PDB file of C-alpha atoms in Angstrom:
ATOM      1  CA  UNK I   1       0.000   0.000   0.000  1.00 57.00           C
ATOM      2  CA  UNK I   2       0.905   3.661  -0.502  1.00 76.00           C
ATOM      3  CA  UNK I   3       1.740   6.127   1.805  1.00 84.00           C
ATOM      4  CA  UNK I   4      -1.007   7.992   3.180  1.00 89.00           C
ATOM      5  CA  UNK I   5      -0.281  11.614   4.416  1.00 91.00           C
ATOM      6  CA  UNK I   6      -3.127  12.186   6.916  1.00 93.00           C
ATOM      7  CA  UNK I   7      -2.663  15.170   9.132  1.00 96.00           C
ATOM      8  CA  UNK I   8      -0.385  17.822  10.528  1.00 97.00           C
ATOM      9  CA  UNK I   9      -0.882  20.468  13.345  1.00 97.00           C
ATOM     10  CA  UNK I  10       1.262  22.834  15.305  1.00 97.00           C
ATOM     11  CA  UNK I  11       0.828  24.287  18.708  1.00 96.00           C
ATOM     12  CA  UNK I  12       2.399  27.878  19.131  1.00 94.00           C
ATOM     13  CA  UNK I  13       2.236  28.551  22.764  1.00 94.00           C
ATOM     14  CA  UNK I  14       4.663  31.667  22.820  1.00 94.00           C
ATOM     15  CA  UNK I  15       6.561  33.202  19.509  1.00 93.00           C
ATOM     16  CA  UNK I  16       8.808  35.398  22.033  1.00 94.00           C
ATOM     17  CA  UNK I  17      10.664  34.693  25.364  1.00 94.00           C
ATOM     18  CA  UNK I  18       9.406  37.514  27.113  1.00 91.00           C
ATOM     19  CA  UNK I  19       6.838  37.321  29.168  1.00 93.00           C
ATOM     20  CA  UNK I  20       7.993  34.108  30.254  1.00 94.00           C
ATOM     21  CA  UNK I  21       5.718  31.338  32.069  1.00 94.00           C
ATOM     22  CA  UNK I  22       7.742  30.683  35.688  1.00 92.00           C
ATOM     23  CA  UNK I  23       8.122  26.749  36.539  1.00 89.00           C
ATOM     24  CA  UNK I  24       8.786  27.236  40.312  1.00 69.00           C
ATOM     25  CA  UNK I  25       7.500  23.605  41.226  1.00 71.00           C
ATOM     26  CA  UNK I  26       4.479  23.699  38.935  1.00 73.00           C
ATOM     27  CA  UNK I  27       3.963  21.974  35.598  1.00 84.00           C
ATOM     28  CA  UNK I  28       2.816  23.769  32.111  1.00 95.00           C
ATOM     29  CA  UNK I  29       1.352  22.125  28.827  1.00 96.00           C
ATOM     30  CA  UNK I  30       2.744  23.796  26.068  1.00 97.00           C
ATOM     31  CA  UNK I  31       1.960  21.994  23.266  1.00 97.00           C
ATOM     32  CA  UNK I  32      -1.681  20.442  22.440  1.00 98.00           C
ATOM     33  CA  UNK I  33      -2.633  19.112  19.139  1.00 98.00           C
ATOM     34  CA  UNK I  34      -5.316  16.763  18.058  1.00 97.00           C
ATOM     35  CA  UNK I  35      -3.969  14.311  14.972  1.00 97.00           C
ATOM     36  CA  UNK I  36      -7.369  13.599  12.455  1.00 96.00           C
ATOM     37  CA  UNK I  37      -7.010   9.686  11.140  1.00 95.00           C
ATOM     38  CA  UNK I  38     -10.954  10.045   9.760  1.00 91.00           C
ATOM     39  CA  UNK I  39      -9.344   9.770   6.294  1.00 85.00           C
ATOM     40  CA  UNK I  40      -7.382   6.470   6.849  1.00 90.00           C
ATOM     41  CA  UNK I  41      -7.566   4.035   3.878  1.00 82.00           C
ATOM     42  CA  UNK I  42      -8.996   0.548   5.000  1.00 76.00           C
ATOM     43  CA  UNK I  43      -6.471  -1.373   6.134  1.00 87.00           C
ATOM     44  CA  UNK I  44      -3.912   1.008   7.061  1.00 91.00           C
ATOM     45  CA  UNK I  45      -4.788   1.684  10.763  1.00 92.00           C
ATOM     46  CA  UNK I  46      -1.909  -0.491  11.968  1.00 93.00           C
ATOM     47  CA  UNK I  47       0.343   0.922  10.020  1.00 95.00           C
ATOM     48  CA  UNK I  48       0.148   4.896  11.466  1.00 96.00           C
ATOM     49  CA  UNK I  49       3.112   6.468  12.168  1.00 97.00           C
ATOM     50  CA  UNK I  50       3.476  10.190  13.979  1.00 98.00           C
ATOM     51  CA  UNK I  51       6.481  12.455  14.599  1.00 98.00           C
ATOM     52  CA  UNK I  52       6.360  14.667  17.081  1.00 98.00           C
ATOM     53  CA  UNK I  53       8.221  18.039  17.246  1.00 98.00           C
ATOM     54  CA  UNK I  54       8.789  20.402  20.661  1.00 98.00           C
ATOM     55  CA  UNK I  55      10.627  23.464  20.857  1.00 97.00           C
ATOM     56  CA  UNK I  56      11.293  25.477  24.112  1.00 96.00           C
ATOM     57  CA  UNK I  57      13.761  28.261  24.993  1.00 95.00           C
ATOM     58  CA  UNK I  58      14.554  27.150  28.752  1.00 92.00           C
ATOM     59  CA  UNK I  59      16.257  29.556  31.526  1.00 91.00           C
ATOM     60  CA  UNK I  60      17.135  27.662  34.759  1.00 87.00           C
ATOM     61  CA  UNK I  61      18.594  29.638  38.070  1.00 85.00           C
ATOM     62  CA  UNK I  62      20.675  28.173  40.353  1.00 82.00           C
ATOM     63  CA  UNK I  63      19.227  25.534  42.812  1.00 75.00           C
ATOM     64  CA  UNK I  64      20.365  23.029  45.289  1.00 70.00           C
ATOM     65  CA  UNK I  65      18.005  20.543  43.940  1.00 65.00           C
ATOM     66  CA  UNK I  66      19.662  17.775  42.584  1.00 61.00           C
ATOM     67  CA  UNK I  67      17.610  15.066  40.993  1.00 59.00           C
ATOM     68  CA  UNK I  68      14.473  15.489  38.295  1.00 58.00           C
ATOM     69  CA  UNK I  69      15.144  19.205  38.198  1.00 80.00           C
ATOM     70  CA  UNK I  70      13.054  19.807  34.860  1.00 89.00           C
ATOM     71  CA  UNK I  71      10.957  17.086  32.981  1.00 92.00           C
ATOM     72  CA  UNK I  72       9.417  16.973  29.620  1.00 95.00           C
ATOM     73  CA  UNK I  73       6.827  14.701  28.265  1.00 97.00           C
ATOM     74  CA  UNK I  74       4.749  13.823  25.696  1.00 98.00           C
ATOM     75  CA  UNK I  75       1.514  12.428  25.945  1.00 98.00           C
ATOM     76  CA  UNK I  76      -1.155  10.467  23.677  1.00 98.00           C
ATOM     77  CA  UNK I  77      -4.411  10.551  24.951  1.00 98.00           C
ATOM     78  CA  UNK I  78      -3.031  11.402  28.416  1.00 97.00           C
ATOM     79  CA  UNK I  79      -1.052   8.574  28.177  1.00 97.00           C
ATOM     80  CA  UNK I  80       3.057   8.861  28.339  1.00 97.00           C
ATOM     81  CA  UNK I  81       4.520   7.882  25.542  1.00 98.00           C
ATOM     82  CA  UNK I  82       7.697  10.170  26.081  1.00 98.00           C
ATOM     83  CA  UNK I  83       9.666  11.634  29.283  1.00 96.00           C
ATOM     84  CA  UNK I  84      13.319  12.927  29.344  1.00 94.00           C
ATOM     85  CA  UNK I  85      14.984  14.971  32.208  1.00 90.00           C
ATOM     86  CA  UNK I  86      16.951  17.883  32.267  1.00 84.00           C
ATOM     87  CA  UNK I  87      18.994  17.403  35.519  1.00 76.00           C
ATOM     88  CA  UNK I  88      20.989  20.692  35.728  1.00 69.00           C
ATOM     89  CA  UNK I  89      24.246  21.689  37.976  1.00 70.00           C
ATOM     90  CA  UNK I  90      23.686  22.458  41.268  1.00 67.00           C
ATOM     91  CA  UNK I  91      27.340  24.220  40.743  1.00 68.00           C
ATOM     92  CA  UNK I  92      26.499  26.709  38.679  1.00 73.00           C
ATOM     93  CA  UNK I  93      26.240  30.125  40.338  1.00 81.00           C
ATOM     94  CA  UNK I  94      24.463  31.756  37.383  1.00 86.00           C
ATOM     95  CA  UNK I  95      21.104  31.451  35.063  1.00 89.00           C
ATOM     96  CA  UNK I  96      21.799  28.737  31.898  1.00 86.00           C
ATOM     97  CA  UNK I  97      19.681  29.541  28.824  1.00 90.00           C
ATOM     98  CA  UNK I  98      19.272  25.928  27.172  1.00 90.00           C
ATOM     99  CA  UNK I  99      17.538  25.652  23.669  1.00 93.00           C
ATOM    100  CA  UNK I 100      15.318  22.485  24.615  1.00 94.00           C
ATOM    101  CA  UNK I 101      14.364  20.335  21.170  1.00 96.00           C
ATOM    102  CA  UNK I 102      12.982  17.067  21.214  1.00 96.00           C
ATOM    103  CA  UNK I 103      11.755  14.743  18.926  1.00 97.00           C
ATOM    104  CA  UNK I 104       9.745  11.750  19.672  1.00 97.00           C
ATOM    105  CA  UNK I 105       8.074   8.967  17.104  1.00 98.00           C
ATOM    106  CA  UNK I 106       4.668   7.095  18.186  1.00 98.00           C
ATOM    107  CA  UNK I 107       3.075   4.003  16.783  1.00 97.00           C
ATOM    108  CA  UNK I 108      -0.615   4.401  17.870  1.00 97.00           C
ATOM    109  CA  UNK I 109      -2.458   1.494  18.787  1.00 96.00           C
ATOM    110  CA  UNK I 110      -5.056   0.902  15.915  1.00 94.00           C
ATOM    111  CA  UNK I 111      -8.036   1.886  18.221  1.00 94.00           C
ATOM    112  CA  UNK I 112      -6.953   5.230  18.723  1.00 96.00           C
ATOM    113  CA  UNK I 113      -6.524   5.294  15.469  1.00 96.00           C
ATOM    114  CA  UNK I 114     -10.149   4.437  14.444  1.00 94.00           C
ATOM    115  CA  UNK I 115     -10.931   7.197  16.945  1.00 95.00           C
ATOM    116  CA  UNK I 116     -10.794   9.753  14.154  1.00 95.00           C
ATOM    117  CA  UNK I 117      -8.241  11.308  16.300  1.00 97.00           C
ATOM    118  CA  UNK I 118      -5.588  11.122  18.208  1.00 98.00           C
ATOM    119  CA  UNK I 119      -4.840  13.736  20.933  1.00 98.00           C
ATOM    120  CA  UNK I 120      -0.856  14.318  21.651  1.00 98.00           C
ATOM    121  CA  UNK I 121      -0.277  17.153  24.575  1.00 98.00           C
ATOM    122  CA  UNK I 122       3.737  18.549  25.149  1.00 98.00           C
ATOM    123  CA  UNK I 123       4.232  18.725  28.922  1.00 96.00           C
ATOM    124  CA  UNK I 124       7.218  20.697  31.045  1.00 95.00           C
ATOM    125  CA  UNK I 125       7.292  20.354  35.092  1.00 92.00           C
ATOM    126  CA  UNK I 126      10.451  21.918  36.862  1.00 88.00           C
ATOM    127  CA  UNK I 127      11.281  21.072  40.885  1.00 83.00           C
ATOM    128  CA  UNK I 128      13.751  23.773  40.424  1.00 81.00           C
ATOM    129  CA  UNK I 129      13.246  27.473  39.424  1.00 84.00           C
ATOM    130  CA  UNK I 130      13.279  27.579  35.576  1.00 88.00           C
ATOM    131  CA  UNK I 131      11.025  29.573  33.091  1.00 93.00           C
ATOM    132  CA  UNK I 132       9.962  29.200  30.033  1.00 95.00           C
ATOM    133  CA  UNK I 133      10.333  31.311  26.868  1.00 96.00           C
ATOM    134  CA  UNK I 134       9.508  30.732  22.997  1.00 97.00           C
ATOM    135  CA  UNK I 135       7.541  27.016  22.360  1.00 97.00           C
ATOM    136  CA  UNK I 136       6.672  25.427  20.181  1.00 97.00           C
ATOM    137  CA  UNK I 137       5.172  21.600  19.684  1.00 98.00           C
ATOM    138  CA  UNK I 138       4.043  19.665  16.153  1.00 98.00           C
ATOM    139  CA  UNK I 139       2.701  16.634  14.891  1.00 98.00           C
ATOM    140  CA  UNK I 140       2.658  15.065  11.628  1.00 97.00           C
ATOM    141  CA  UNK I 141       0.854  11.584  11.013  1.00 97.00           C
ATOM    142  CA  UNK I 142       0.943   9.049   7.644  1.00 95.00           C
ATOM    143  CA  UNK I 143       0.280   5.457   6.936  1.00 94.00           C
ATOM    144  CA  UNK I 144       1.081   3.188   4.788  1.00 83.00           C
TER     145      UNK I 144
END
């Protein structure tokens, strides 16, 4: 069978760093994007493949905390499909500006799939003081 292009949505949050959104032990969704498989050929719902793109410009301040400082995930239909961890440097006596981009692939089970859409949702939480400045999160989904 063919490749079938089926969707592919973005999720701006922020185009500037300034304001920024403050992390101070709290969590943020930044990315939320609902994938439409209503057009899938017969046949093809095993075969659905997404990519998922997330961009955020990340300032962390000095902390003492030294495990899980900042977490990212991705989620598909609330469930985690994705989770990384930026652990920081409790040494450092000054703010680090990181340039955060992750990509992440997803098979979908075939009954989300038949769901005529799948929802993914880009997720930060921070233990440590960090903020949050330009992000960004994708999706793109084909079969076939």
């Amino acid at each position: 069978m063919s490749i079938q292009f089926l969707d592919m949505r973005m999720s701006q949050d922020s185009t500037m760093d300034t304001p920024p959104v403050s992390l101070a032990r709290n969590g943020y969704v930044f990315g939320n994007i609902g994938l439409q498989t209503a057009g899938l050929a017969p046949g093809n719902a095993a075969l659905v493949r997404v990519t998922l793109s997330a961009y955020v410009r990340l300032t962390v301040y000095p902390s003492v905390i030294v495990s899980n400082d900042i977490t990212f995930g991705i989620y598909r239909n609330n469930s985690l499909i994705f989770s990384t961890v930026y652990p920081g440097d409790i040494t450092e006596l000054n703010n680090i500006y990181k340039l955060v981009n992750i990509t992440a692939v997803d098979y979908p089970p075939a009954a989300d799939v038949l769901a005529g859409q799948i929802q993914y949702t880009a997720v930060v939480s921070a233990i440590r003081n960090a903020d949050l400045g330009a992000r960004s999160f994708s999706g793109i989904a084909v079969a076939g």
